[in-house]
Structure formats: C-alpha cells, structure tokens
Amino acid sequence: GVLVTDYNEIPAVWNFHNAATSLRDAVYQAINQTSIDIGMYSSPSAFSTTLAEDIAHLYQEGRIDGDRIIESAARVIQLKGKLGLFDGSPVPPQQTMPIDSYRTHSATPAGETCFFGCPEHHAMAYNATRDSMTLLENDGILPLNASNLPGKRIAVVGRSCNSVPYMAGGWTVHWQGSHDPADFPYGTTVLDEFRARFGSDNVVYSPGCSLEEGSSCTAEELQNATTTATMAVVTIVCVGEAPYAEIVGDIYNLTLPGGQIALVEALHGVNPHIVTVLIEGRPRVLGAIPSLSRAVLHAYLPGPFGGRAITESLLGIHRPCGRLPITYPKYLSDGPLQYWRRYSADQFGDFEPQWEFGHSKPYDLFLYSGITAALHELSDIEVNATVTNWGSATATQTVPLFITQTGRPMPAEVKLLMDIRKITLAPGESGQVNFKFSLFNLRYYNEVGCKCLAIRPTFATVGTSKPMVNPPGGNTVKVELGLAPHGPDDIIDLSECPLEPYFRARMVKSAFAPSGAPPPAGLGESEDYFMSSVVCFVGGVIATCLLVFFVRRKNRARHESSTVQLFEPSGV
C-alpha cells in the first residue's frame, strides 16, 4: 500500500500551518521527516506542478537521499501493478454487470466478470445498513402490521424520505455530498419502498420543510404537510439534515434545522400517530419531537439502501438490532457528553440526556441470566451470560459488556465498553455469549504519568449500559479476581517493564497460596528481580541515612570548636 496526505496538506505546512519557511521547505519536511508516498493536490494546481521541481532541487542540494525517493516510488509502482495499470489497458478492467443487477442476482453469475458494484457488494452494503438501524422509542405502534395497512393510507412526510442523496450525506460523489438523484443509479427511498408495497394510491407524500441551515417552515409547507397527515392512519416523518461535510458543513447550533420541530408539532396536532425517522450524521437537538412521536428510529446516514432498510425495520421484516453509539443530547447546553464519565449536571440532581450511549428498544424482549465473571489463566477476565429471546420472532440481540472499577485513587470510568457480541435467537431459544479480555486493559495513568493497575472492586455489566454496583444487581456482577488487596501495595506501577513480570508473579502466588501449590516455573526470576530491587533500595536508604548522620556530626563538631566562650564557668 501507499501513504497519501490529506487535501493540499504539503503546501498547507507552509501557507496554512505556518510551520515551514517556504513551499520547498514544506516539501523537504514531507519527504525527509515522514514516510508520505503521494501528496494529494488540487488539480490543476501550481503546487503540484512545482512538486517534482522542488524534489529535484532538494536532491541536487543533498538534502534528500535518493533512496528515500526510490522507496516511495517503488510502493506507488507496486500498487499500480496490482491494479492492472501495466497490463496494456489505461484503466483497470471494468465491471460487466449492469448497475442494478443486485435486484435480480444475489451473486455474480458463473462466467460473468465483476470487480466493483457487484451483487455481493450490494448485499454487504445492505446488510450493514440494516444492522445499524436503532430503535430508540416505541410505545407499541411498531412494527406496523402490514396485514392491517392495505386499503388504508400511510402518510410519508419529509425530504429525506424521498431522497437517496440526503440518505447518503456528505463525502458522497462530491465533497459536500450531492442533491442530484441522477448521481445515484441504484438505491431506493422510503417513499419508493412504501409505494412498492402498498401502492401509490395508499401512500401520500409531502416534502415538509427545507433542511438547509437557517431555513424555516413556511405556512404553505405546514399546510401541505398537515393536510397529508389528516388523510392517513399513520404518519412516517423523516427529519434530519441536508448533505454536508467538514468546514463548509460546520455548525454553531445543534438545534434541528429548518423548522422541523414546528413541523412535527403541527403534524401531531392533526394526527398523533407519528413515527419519526432520524436521518442525520450527527446528533441534533430534537426539542419536543421524541415526546410527540409514538416511535423513533435512528437510521443515521444509511446510504442508497436506506429506504429498504428503514421500511423493512418499520414493518418488522427486519428486527432493529443497533445500539446508539453516542450519548444523544436533550438540550443545547448538554454537550459534550462522554458515556464513561458522570454528567456534570449530576452534581445538582438527576440528569438524563435524550438517550444514553448504548440505548435501544428492540421489538423483542431479551432476558439475561447466569452471568459470571472471573479471572482466568492469571491475566484474562472471562465473562459469560445466557441470553433468552422471549419475543415472538427470530431476532438478533447486540450484547455490550461494560466494566466498572470502584475505589481507584484516580477518577475511574463509571463504565467502560470492553466488547460487543451479537447473537441471533428464535422465540424461546437461549444461547451463550462469551467475552474475554486482558486484566491489563484496566490500567490507568496516575498523577505523575505512570501506568498503574489497581486491585480494587471490579464489576461486569452485560446487555445494558446502566451498571448497578452498590450493591451489584440487575445485569451487573462482581468480577472474582481471586486477588486480595495488600494495603497500599495493591496499586501496581507498571510503567517499568520489569514490574509487569513481578505483578504476574504475585498474581500466581496469590492464586496458588491457598492450596500450597508452587507457582509455575519461569516466574521465580521475576520475583527474585523484584526482591533484589527491594534489597538494593533498602540498602541505599540505610547508606544514605548513615552518610547524613556522619556529615551532620562532623559539622556539629566543627561548629562547637569555633564557638566563642562569653562567660566564665562558675566555680565551687
């Protein structure tokens, strides 16, 4: 492979970051102080036309080694060879299957050649989109009962419900994304999918409000949307943002743009059966939308297959199994919110964001039992749990594992995500989830920057993002480390490599001492090293004390000999 800079980053060292004296100096730094192979330049660009000239001058001046140039050139040539650019064709072989072949083929047919955009690729993209769907709220309206919907009208409201470009977001086709459906020769919208299933006459649509920053809902747009909602038994409303990317897409206010909060309020006023779909790449404050919605599905930026994944999730064809990967703010003043820390507002009372990190409300009830957590093989922690599907359909559950440690000298994470598992179960079926991670993942830095490990109460929480540690309860259990604290010595400094073998030796000693069994071979040297270090340290302290004693005694004698006697001693 090759290493490529970001856009215009070599000249930016000079003309933006002000870290070079000239463009040539910036080129020198990029070549001589990094392993960059390719500079990403705008085209055409005065910078790119002078790059080769600058490299040539630097080489002639002896500031760049020729081997450094050959090294990067070799990697670039090797990559071009792998892409088939030296096979006599100016471009790599093209796919031979039509762009919409995924509709009729689940795999590339025998005898066909496909390199990109193949049915397998489309299937992988759809599966990733489908598995990311995250149900945040549901009062029972979902999944929509398809058998009751034929002949009844469904309202679909919102520009994102009828736009593949809006579902794709920024960095798709163009830097700031696209607004042109022609840029997407495949994929379907939410409106497309509902009309394909229930007929155009039974699915009415209103574009709602503009999603552009700084825009608002006009009276005409609100009237059109509410009229549409009154014609239906349920309203699917998509809210979110227009496509954006870095810099140009930066915002200074997290409020949902375009008067969409007012739109949902107006829709609720004429039809309270609202299902809200969030199509956004960052959390926007939603105001009253969650409380006015009977269900909320987060689709993120699902891409061209978002229409199908969203629709199948709402109808229960797919059971949403995603979990929220952020802490979603409720108010503008909430951020930043870090899931592993207590919220600052908790100091003044209970504080709750809109939704916690890891939150989800699946259609099916999953119960956890038999949770165990213990030290295994002296350095690994194993956590096991049984998961049972008490729902009515086969479904996948995403199972997170959080670790909490209490009583640590430095502030500890209230919960730390260690791992995630997925398990698919039929109704009434139970299955095991197993986690294994190193005890040394709990290391932390102390006040002087040393990496330490504390032998303190440690708890494992499975399947929920809300640990219960005082006392352990719910899905939280105490990790049986088999190691008792040894006073102040239970804080182990691992900043020096020799101490880590010592720690392992002490773990072995603690684990085997009750049975009287000797520690495994190979650990004695580590303990001997530690004991030798202790002896040397104590010896050094004693020697220092003796030295200080003799120096002070000598100084005292010198002081007494130089003292002037002011009074005659009294006689008898």
Coordinates of C-alpha atoms in Angstrom, one line a residue:
G1 CA 0.0 0.0 0.0
V2 CA 0.9 3.7 -0.1
L3 CA 0.5 6.6 2.3
V4 CA -1.3 9.6 1.0
T5 CA -1.6 13.1 2.5
D6 CA -4.9 14.9 3.0
Y7 CA -6.0 17.5 0.6
N8 CA -3.2 20.0 -0.2
E9 CA -1.5 19.2 3.2
I10 CA 2.1 19.6 1.9
P11 CA 1.7 23.2 0.9
A12 CA -0.5 23.7 3.9
V13 CA 2.5 23.2 6.1
W14 CA 3.8 26.5 4.7
N15 CA 0.7 28.6 3.8
F16 CA -1.7 27.4 6.5
H17 CA 0.1 25.9 9.5
N18 CA 3.0 28.4 9.1
A19 CA 5.4 25.6 10.0
A20 CA 7.7 26.0 7.0
T21 CA 9.7 28.9 5.6
S22 CA 8.7 28.2 2.0
L23 CA 6.9 25.7 -0.2
R24 CA 10.2 24.0 -0.9
D25 CA 10.8 23.7 2.9
A26 CA 7.4 22.1 3.3
V27 CA 8.2 19.6 0.6
Y28 CA 11.5 18.9 2.4
Q29 CA 9.7 18.2 5.6
A30 CA 7.2 15.9 4.0
I31 CA 9.8 13.9 2.2
N32 CA 12.6 13.9 4.8
Q33 CA 10.6 13.7 8.1
T34 CA 7.7 11.4 7.1
S35 CA 7.0 8.3 5.0
I36 CA 4.5 10.0 2.7
D37 CA 4.4 8.4 -0.7
I38 CA 1.7 10.6 -2.5
G39 CA 0.7 14.2 -2.0
M40 CA -3.0 14.9 -2.6
Y41 CA -3.1 18.1 -4.6
S42 CA -5.9 20.0 -6.2
S43 CA -5.9 19.7 -10.0
P44 CA -4.8 21.7 -11.8
S45 CA -2.6 23.3 -9.2
A46 CA 0.5 25.4 -9.2
F47 CA 1.7 23.4 -6.2
S48 CA 1.5 20.1 -7.9
T49 CA 3.4 21.4 -11.0
T50 CA 6.3 22.5 -8.7
L51 CA 6.5 19.4 -6.5
A52 CA 8.8 17.5 -8.9
E53 CA 10.9 20.5 -9.4
D54 CA 11.3 21.0 -5.6
I55 CA 12.2 17.4 -5.0
A56 CA 14.8 17.6 -7.8
H57 CA 16.4 20.7 -6.3
L58 CA 16.4 19.2 -2.8
Y59 CA 18.1 16.1 -4.1
Q60 CA 20.7 18.1 -6.0
E61 CA 21.4 20.1 -2.8
G62 CA 21.9 16.8 -1.0
R63 CA 19.1 17.5 1.4
I64 CA 17.0 14.4 0.3
D65 CA 18.5 11.0 0.0
G66 CA 17.9 9.3 -3.4
D67 CA 16.9 6.0 -1.6
R68 CA 14.0 7.9 0.1
I69 CA 12.6 8.8 -3.3
I70 CA 13.1 5.3 -4.7
E71 CA 11.3 3.9 -1.6
S72 CA 8.1 5.8 -2.2
A73 CA 8.3 5.4 -6.0
A74 CA 8.6 1.6 -5.6
R75 CA 5.4 1.5 -3.4
V76 CA 3.5 3.6 -5.9
I77 CA 4.6 1.4 -8.8
Q78 CA 3.8 -1.8 -6.9
L79 CA 0.2 -0.5 -6.2
K80 CA -0.3 0.4 -9.9
G81 CA 0.8 -3.1 -10.9
K82 CA -1.7 -4.7 -8.5
L83 CA -4.4 -2.5 -10.1
G84 CA -3.6 -3.8 -13.6
L85 CA -2.4 -0.5 -14.9
F86 CA 0.6 -2.1 -16.6
D87 CA -1.5 -4.7 -18.5
G88 CA -1.8 -2.7 -21.6
S89 CA -5.1 -1.0 -20.7
P90 CA -5.1 2.6 -19.5
V91 CA -7.7 1.8 -16.8
P92 CA -8.5 -1.3 -14.7
P93 CA -10.9 -3.8 -16.2
Q94 CA -14.5 -2.6 -15.8
Q95 CA -17.4 -4.5 -14.4
T96 CA -19.5 -6.3 -17.0
M97 CA -22.8 -6.5 -14.9
P98 CA -25.4 -3.7 -15.1
I99 CA -25.6 -1.3 -12.1
D100 CA -28.9 -2.6 -11.0
S101 CA -28.0 -6.3 -11.2
Y102 CA -28.4 -6.7 -7.5
R103 CA -32.2 -6.7 -8.0
T104 CA -32.1 -10.0 -9.9
H105 CA -28.8 -11.6 -8.7
S106 CA -27.7 -12.4 -5.2
A107 CA -24.2 -13.2 -6.6
T108 CA -22.1 -12.8 -9.7
P109 CA -23.4 -15.4 -12.2
A110 CA -20.9 -18.1 -13.3
G111 CA -18.9 -16.9 -16.3
E112 CA -19.5 -13.3 -15.6
T113 CA -16.7 -10.9 -14.5
C114 CA -17.4 -8.2 -11.9
F115 CA -14.9 -6.1 -10.0
F116 CA -16.9 -3.3 -8.4
G117 CA -20.5 -2.7 -7.6
C118 CA -21.2 -6.5 -7.8
P119 CA -24.3 -8.1 -6.3
E120 CA -22.2 -9.3 -3.4
H121 CA -21.1 -5.8 -2.7
H122 CA -24.6 -4.5 -2.7
A123 CA -25.7 -7.3 -0.4
M124 CA -22.9 -6.4 2.0
A125 CA -23.8 -2.7 1.9
Y126 CA -27.5 -3.5 2.6
N127 CA -26.7 -5.9 5.5
A128 CA -24.5 -3.3 7.1
T129 CA -27.3 -0.6 6.7
R130 CA -29.9 -3.0 8.0
D131 CA -27.9 -4.0 11.1
S132 CA -27.3 -0.3 12.0
M133 CA -31.0 0.5 12.4
T134 CA -31.5 1.6 16.0
L135 CA -35.0 1.8 17.6
L136 CA -34.9 4.5 20.3
E137 CA -38.6 4.8 21.2
N138 CA -41.6 2.6 20.7
D139 CA -44.9 2.6 22.6
G140 CA -46.1 -0.4 20.7
I141 CA -47.0 1.1 17.3
L142 CA -44.1 -0.7 15.7
P143 CA -43.7 -2.9 13.9
L144 CA -46.5 -1.7 11.7
N145 CA -49.0 -4.5 11.0
A146 CA -48.8 -4.9 7.2
S147 CA -51.9 -7.1 7.1
N148 CA -53.9 -4.2 8.6
L149 CA -52.5 -1.5 6.3
P150 CA -53.7 -2.5 2.8
G151 CA -56.6 -0.2 1.8
K152 CA -55.5 2.3 4.4
R153 CA -53.5 5.4 3.7
I154 CA -50.0 6.0 5.0
A155 CA -48.5 9.5 5.1
V156 CA -44.8 9.9 4.3
V157 CA -43.5 13.4 5.2
G158 CA -40.0 14.9 4.9
R159 CA -37.5 15.5 2.1
S160 CA -35.2 12.8 3.5
C161 CA -38.0 10.2 2.9
N162 CA -37.8 10.8 -0.8
S163 CA -34.1 11.5 -1.4
V164 CA -31.2 9.0 -1.9
P165 CA -28.7 11.9 -1.8
Y166 CA -30.0 13.0 1.6
M167 CA -29.6 9.5 2.9
A168 CA -26.0 9.3 1.6
G169 CA -24.9 12.6 3.1
G170 CA -21.5 14.4 2.6
W171 CA -18.4 12.8 1.0
T172 CA -20.6 11.0 -1.5
V173 CA -19.9 11.8 -5.2
H174 CA -18.9 15.3 -4.1
W175 CA -17.1 16.8 -1.1
Q176 CA -20.3 18.3 0.3
G177 CA -22.5 15.5 -1.0
S178 CA -25.0 15.6 -3.8
H179 CA -28.5 16.9 -4.3
D180 CA -28.9 15.2 -7.6
P181 CA -30.7 11.8 -7.7
A182 CA -29.0 11.2 -11.1
D183 CA -25.7 10.7 -9.2
F184 CA -27.3 7.5 -7.7
P185 CA -28.1 5.0 -10.3
Y186 CA -29.3 2.5 -7.7
G187 CA -31.0 2.5 -4.3
T188 CA -34.5 3.4 -3.2
T189 CA -36.1 5.9 -0.9
V190 CA -38.6 5.3 2.0
L191 CA -41.3 6.6 -0.2
D192 CA -40.3 4.3 -3.1
E193 CA -40.4 1.3 -0.7
F194 CA -43.8 2.0 0.9
R195 CA -45.4 2.7 -2.5
A196 CA -43.9 -0.5 -3.9
R197 CA -45.5 -2.5 -1.1
F198 CA -48.9 -0.7 -0.6
G199 CA -49.5 1.1 -3.9
S200 CA -49.2 4.7 -4.9
D201 CA -52.8 5.4 -4.1
N202 CA -52.4 4.3 -0.5
V203 CA -49.2 6.2 0.3
V204 CA -49.5 10.0 0.2
Y205 CA -46.4 12.3 0.4
S206 CA -45.5 15.8 1.5
P207 CA -41.9 17.1 1.3
G208 CA -42.3 19.1 4.5
C209 CA -39.8 21.8 5.2
S210 CA -36.4 22.7 3.8
L211 CA -33.5 21.0 5.7
E212 CA -30.9 23.7 4.9
E213 CA -29.3 25.5 7.9
G214 CA -31.0 28.8 8.6
S215 CA -34.2 27.9 6.8
S216 CA -37.7 27.7 8.3
C217 CA -41.0 26.1 7.6
T218 CA -43.4 28.3 5.6
A219 CA -47.1 28.4 6.2
E220 CA -47.7 26.8 2.8
E221 CA -45.3 23.9 3.7
L222 CA -47.0 23.3 7.0
Q223 CA -50.5 23.4 5.5
N224 CA -49.4 20.9 2.8
A225 CA -47.9 18.5 5.4
T226 CA -50.8 18.6 7.8
T227 CA -53.3 18.1 5.0
T228 CA -51.4 15.0 4.0
A229 CA -51.3 13.7 7.6
T230 CA -55.1 14.0 8.0
M231 CA -55.6 11.6 5.1
A232 CA -53.6 8.7 6.8
V233 CA -53.9 6.3 9.7
V234 CA -50.1 6.8 10.5
T235 CA -47.5 9.4 9.5
I236 CA -43.9 8.4 8.8
V237 CA -41.9 11.6 9.1
C238 CA -38.2 11.8 8.3
V239 CA -36.2 14.6 10.0
G240 CA -32.5 15.4 9.8
E241 CA -30.1 17.4 7.7
A242 CA -29.2 18.2 4.1
P243 CA -25.8 16.7 3.0
Y244 CA -22.8 18.3 4.5
A245 CA -19.1 17.7 5.2
E246 CA -16.3 19.3 7.1
I247 CA -15.6 23.1 7.2
V248 CA -18.5 24.2 5.0
G249 CA -20.8 21.9 6.9
D250 CA -19.6 23.0 10.4
I251 CA -22.4 24.4 12.6
Y252 CA -22.7 26.5 15.7
N253 CA -26.1 25.4 16.9
L254 CA -27.3 21.9 17.4
T255 CA -31.0 22.6 17.0
L256 CA -32.6 20.6 14.3
P257 CA -32.6 22.9 11.2
G258 CA -35.5 24.1 9.0
G259 CA -38.4 24.4 11.4
Q260 CA -38.7 20.6 11.6
I261 CA -39.7 20.7 15.2
A262 CA -42.6 23.0 14.4
L263 CA -43.5 20.6 11.5
V264 CA -43.8 17.6 13.9
E265 CA -45.8 19.7 16.3
A266 CA -48.2 20.6 13.5
L267 CA -48.5 17.0 12.3
H268 CA -49.2 15.8 15.9
G269 CA -52.0 18.3 16.1
V270 CA -53.9 16.6 13.3
N271 CA -52.7 13.0 13.6
P272 CA -51.0 11.8 16.8
H273 CA -49.9 8.5 15.2
I274 CA -46.4 9.7 14.3
V275 CA -43.3 7.5 13.7
T276 CA -40.2 9.6 13.4
V277 CA -37.1 8.5 11.5
L278 CA -33.8 10.3 12.1
I279 CA -31.6 10.6 9.0
E280 CA -28.6 12.5 10.2
G281 CA -24.8 12.1 10.7
R282 CA -24.6 14.0 14.0
P283 CA -26.9 14.5 16.9
R284 CA -29.3 17.5 16.5
V285 CA -31.4 18.6 19.5
L286 CA -34.9 17.4 18.8
G287 CA -37.0 19.5 21.2
A288 CA -40.5 18.1 21.6
I289 CA -40.2 15.5 18.7
P290 CA -39.5 12.5 20.9
S291 CA -42.4 13.2 23.2
L292 CA -44.7 13.8 20.2
S293 CA -43.7 10.6 18.4
R294 CA -45.1 7.1 19.2
A295 CA -41.8 5.7 17.9
V296 CA -38.3 7.0 16.9
L297 CA -36.0 5.0 14.6
H298 CA -32.4 6.3 14.1
A299 CA -31.2 5.5 10.6
Y300 CA -28.0 7.7 10.8
L301 CA -26.8 8.2 7.1
P302 CA -27.8 4.8 5.7
G303 CA -26.8 5.4 2.1
P304 CA -28.6 4.1 -1.1
F305 CA -30.1 1.1 0.6
G306 CA -31.5 3.1 3.5
G307 CA -35.0 3.2 2.0
R308 CA -35.3 -0.5 2.1
A309 CA -33.6 -1.0 5.5
I310 CA -35.8 1.7 7.1
T311 CA -39.0 0.3 5.6
E312 CA -38.3 -3.3 6.5
S313 CA -37.4 -2.2 10.0
L314 CA -40.7 -0.3 10.4
L315 CA -42.7 -3.2 9.1
G316 CA -40.9 -5.8 11.3
I317 CA -39.5 -7.7 8.3
H318 CA -36.2 -6.8 9.9
R319 CA -36.0 -6.5 13.7
P320 CA -33.7 -3.5 14.5
C321 CA -30.7 -4.6 16.5
G322 CA -28.5 -1.5 16.5
R323 CA -27.4 0.4 19.7
L324 CA -26.8 4.1 20.0
P325 CA -23.0 4.7 19.6
I326 CA -23.2 8.2 21.2
T327 CA -24.9 9.9 24.1
Y328 CA -27.7 11.9 22.5
P329 CA -28.2 15.4 24.0
K330 CA -31.5 16.7 25.0
Y331 CA -30.7 20.4 25.4
L332 CA -28.2 22.7 23.7
S333 CA -26.3 23.0 26.9
D334 CA -25.8 19.3 27.3
G335 CA -22.6 18.8 25.3
P336 CA -20.1 17.4 25.4
L337 CA -21.4 14.2 26.8
Q338 CA -18.9 11.3 27.4
Y339 CA -20.5 8.0 28.3
W340 CA -17.7 6.9 30.5
R341 CA -17.9 9.9 32.9
R342 CA -20.7 11.1 35.2
Y343 CA -22.5 14.1 33.8
S344 CA -21.5 17.4 35.4
A345 CA -25.2 18.2 36.0
D346 CA -25.5 15.2 38.2
Q347 CA -23.8 17.2 41.0
F348 CA -27.0 19.2 41.2
G349 CA -29.6 16.4 40.8
D350 CA -30.5 13.7 38.5
F351 CA -29.6 14.5 34.9
E352 CA -30.6 12.5 31.9
P353 CA -29.7 13.0 28.2
Q354 CA -32.2 12.4 25.5
W355 CA -30.8 8.8 25.1
E356 CA -27.9 7.1 26.8
F357 CA -24.9 5.6 25.0
G358 CA -25.8 2.0 24.0
H359 CA -29.6 2.7 24.2
S360 CA -32.0 0.7 22.2
K361 CA -35.6 -0.6 22.4
P362 CA -35.8 -3.8 20.4
Y363 CA -39.2 -5.3 19.4
D364 CA -38.4 -8.5 21.3
L365 CA -37.7 -9.0 25.0
F366 CA -34.3 -10.5 25.8
L367 CA -33.5 -11.7 29.3
Y368 CA -30.1 -12.3 30.7
S369 CA -29.2 -15.0 33.3
G370 CA -26.3 -16.9 34.6
I371 CA -23.9 -14.0 34.4
T372 CA -20.4 -15.0 35.7
A373 CA -17.1 -13.0 35.7
A374 CA -13.8 -14.2 37.0
L375 CA -10.1 -14.1 36.4
H376 CA -8.9 -16.9 34.1
E377 CA -5.4 -18.1 33.4
L378 CA -4.0 -15.4 35.7
S379 CA -4.3 -12.5 33.4
D380 CA -7.6 -12.7 31.4
I381 CA -11.0 -11.9 32.6
E382 CA -13.8 -14.1 31.3
V383 CA -17.4 -13.0 31.4
N384 CA -20.3 -15.4 30.4
A385 CA -24.0 -14.9 30.2
T386 CA -27.1 -16.7 28.9
V387 CA -29.4 -14.7 26.7
T388 CA -33.0 -15.8 26.1
N389 CA -35.4 -14.5 23.4
W390 CA -38.8 -14.0 25.0
G391 CA -40.2 -12.3 21.8
S392 CA -42.4 -13.6 19.1
A393 CA -40.0 -13.7 16.2
T394 CA -36.4 -14.7 15.5
A395 CA -34.2 -11.7 16.3
T396 CA -30.7 -10.6 16.8
Q397 CA -29.5 -9.0 20.1
T398 CA -26.4 -6.8 20.3
V399 CA -24.8 -7.5 23.7
P400 CA -22.4 -5.0 25.1
L401 CA -20.0 -5.6 28.0
F402 CA -19.2 -2.7 30.3
I403 CA -16.6 -2.8 33.1
T404 CA -16.7 -0.6 36.2
Q405 CA -14.0 -0.3 38.9
T406 CA -14.6 1.5 42.2
G407 CA -12.3 2.9 44.9
R408 CA -9.5 3.7 42.5
P409 CA -7.1 6.5 43.5
M410 CA -7.5 8.3 40.2
P411 CA -11.0 9.0 38.8
A412 CA -12.3 5.8 37.2
E413 CA -14.7 5.4 34.3
V414 CA -18.3 4.8 35.6
K415 CA -18.5 2.3 32.8
L416 CA -16.0 1.3 30.1
L417 CA -17.1 -0.6 27.0
M418 CA -14.9 -3.6 26.7
D419 CA -16.5 -5.7 23.9
I420 CA -19.7 -6.4 21.9
R421 CA -21.2 -9.6 20.8
K422 CA -24.2 -10.4 18.6
I423 CA -26.5 -13.4 19.0
T424 CA -29.5 -14.5 16.9
L425 CA -32.2 -16.5 18.7
A426 CA -35.5 -18.0 17.7
P427 CA -38.5 -17.3 20.0
G428 CA -38.0 -19.1 23.3
E429 CA -34.4 -20.0 22.4
S430 CA -31.4 -19.4 24.8
G431 CA -27.8 -19.0 23.9
Q432 CA -24.4 -18.2 25.5
V433 CA -22.4 -15.1 24.9
N434 CA -18.7 -15.2 26.0
F435 CA -16.3 -12.4 26.5
K436 CA -12.6 -12.5 27.2
F437 CA -10.2 -9.6 27.8
S438 CA -6.9 -8.9 29.5
L439 CA -6.9 -7.6 33.1
F440 CA -4.3 -5.2 31.9
N441 CA -6.9 -3.3 29.9
L442 CA -7.9 -1.8 33.2
R443 CA -4.6 0.0 33.5
Y444 CA -4.7 3.8 34.0
Y445 CA -2.2 6.7 34.4
N446 CA -1.6 8.1 37.8
E447 CA -0.9 11.7 38.8
V448 CA 2.7 11.5 37.7
G449 CA 2.1 9.8 34.4
C450 CA 2.9 6.2 35.5
K451 CA 0.7 3.4 34.1
C452 CA -0.8 1.5 37.0
L453 CA -3.2 -1.3 37.8
A454 CA -5.4 -1.2 40.9
I455 CA -6.6 -4.4 42.6
R456 CA -9.9 -2.8 43.6
P457 CA -13.6 -4.0 43.3
T458 CA -14.3 -4.6 39.7
F459 CA -17.8 -5.2 38.1
A460 CA -19.0 -6.5 34.8
T461 CA -22.3 -5.4 33.3
V462 CA -23.8 -7.4 30.4
G463 CA -26.5 -6.3 28.0
T464 CA -27.3 -2.9 29.4
S465 CA -25.5 0.5 29.7
K466 CA -26.6 1.1 33.3
P467 CA -24.3 -0.7 35.8
M468 CA -25.6 -1.4 39.3
V469 CA -22.6 -1.8 41.6
N470 CA -23.7 -0.7 45.1
P471 CA -24.5 -3.5 45.7
P472 CA -24.3 -5.4 42.4
G473 CA -27.7 -6.2 40.9
G474 CA -29.6 -6.5 37.7
N475 CA -27.1 -7.5 34.9
T476 CA -24.1 -6.5 37.0
V477 CA -21.8 -9.0 38.8
K478 CA -18.6 -8.6 40.7
V479 CA -15.5 -9.9 38.9
E480 CA -13.9 -12.6 41.1
L481 CA -10.2 -11.7 40.7
G482 CA -9.0 -14.1 43.3
L483 CA -6.6 -11.4 44.5
A484 CA -6.9 -9.7 47.8
P485 CA -5.7 -6.1 48.2
H486 CA -2.4 -5.8 50.1
G487 CA -2.8 -2.4 51.6
P488 CA -1.1 0.4 49.7
D489 CA 0.7 -2.2 47.7
D490 CA -2.5 -3.0 45.7
I491 CA -1.7 -0.2 43.3
I492 CA 0.8 -1.7 41.0
D493 CA 3.1 0.6 39.0
L494 CA 3.5 -0.9 35.5
S495 CA 5.4 2.0 34.0
E496 CA 8.7 -0.1 34.0
C497 CA 8.8 -3.3 32.2
P498 CA 10.4 -5.4 35.0
L499 CA 7.5 -4.7 37.3
E500 CA 4.9 -6.4 35.0
P501 CA 6.5 -9.8 35.4
Y502 CA 6.6 -9.2 39.1
F503 CA 2.9 -8.4 39.1
R504 CA 2.2 -11.6 37.2
A505 CA 4.3 -13.5 39.8
R506 CA 2.4 -12.0 42.7
M507 CA -0.9 -12.9 41.0
V508 CA 0.3 -16.5 40.7
K509 CA 1.4 -16.5 44.3
S510 CA -1.9 -15.2 45.5
A511 CA -3.8 -17.8 43.4
F512 CA -1.7 -20.8 44.4
A513 CA -1.0 -20.0 48.1
P514 CA -4.3 -21.4 49.5
S515 CA -3.7 -24.8 48.0
G516 CA 0.0 -24.8 48.8
A517 CA 0.9 -25.5 45.2
P518 CA 4.1 -23.9 44.0
P519 CA 3.9 -21.2 41.4
P520 CA 4.5 -22.2 37.8
A521 CA 8.1 -22.3 36.6
G522 CA 9.5 -19.2 34.9
L523 CA 8.1 -16.7 37.3
G524 CA 10.7 -17.0 40.1
E525 CA 13.2 -14.9 38.3
S526 CA 10.7 -12.0 38.1
E527 CA 10.0 -12.2 41.8
D528 CA 13.8 -12.6 42.5
Y529 CA 14.4 -9.5 40.4
F530 CA 11.8 -7.6 42.4
M531 CA 13.2 -8.8 45.8
S532 CA 16.7 -7.9 44.7
S533 CA 15.4 -4.4 43.8
V534 CA 13.8 -4.1 47.2
V535 CA 17.0 -5.1 49.0
C536 CA 19.1 -2.6 46.9
F537 CA 16.6 0.1 47.6
V538 CA 16.5 -0.5 51.4
G539 CA 20.3 -0.8 51.4
G540 CA 20.6 2.5 49.6
V541 CA 18.3 4.2 52.1
I542 CA 20.3 2.9 55.0
A543 CA 23.6 4.0 53.4
T544 CA 22.1 7.5 52.8
C545 CA 20.9 7.8 56.4
L546 CA 24.4 6.8 57.7
L547 CA 26.1 9.3 55.4
V548 CA 23.7 12.1 56.6
F549 CA 24.4 11.2 60.2
F550 CA 28.2 11.3 60.0
V551 CA 28.1 14.6 57.9
R552 CA 25.8 16.3 60.5
R553 CA 28.1 15.0 63.4
K554 CA 31.2 16.4 61.7
N555 CA 29.6 19.7 61.1
R556 CA 28.4 19.9 64.7
A557 CA 32.0 19.3 66.0
R558 CA 33.3 22.0 63.7
H559 CA 30.6 24.4 64.9
E560 CA 31.4 23.7 68.6
S561 CA 35.2 24.2 68.1
S562 CA 34.6 27.7 66.6
T563 CA 32.2 28.9 69.2
V564 CA 33.4 31.9 71.4
Q565 CA 33.0 31.4 75.2
L566 CA 31.4 34.5 76.6
F567 CA 31.1 33.6 80.2
E568 CA 33.5 32.2 82.8
P569 CA 32.3 28.9 84.3
S570 CA 31.2 29.4 87.8
G571 CA 33.4 27.8 90.5
V572 CA 32.5 26.0 93.6

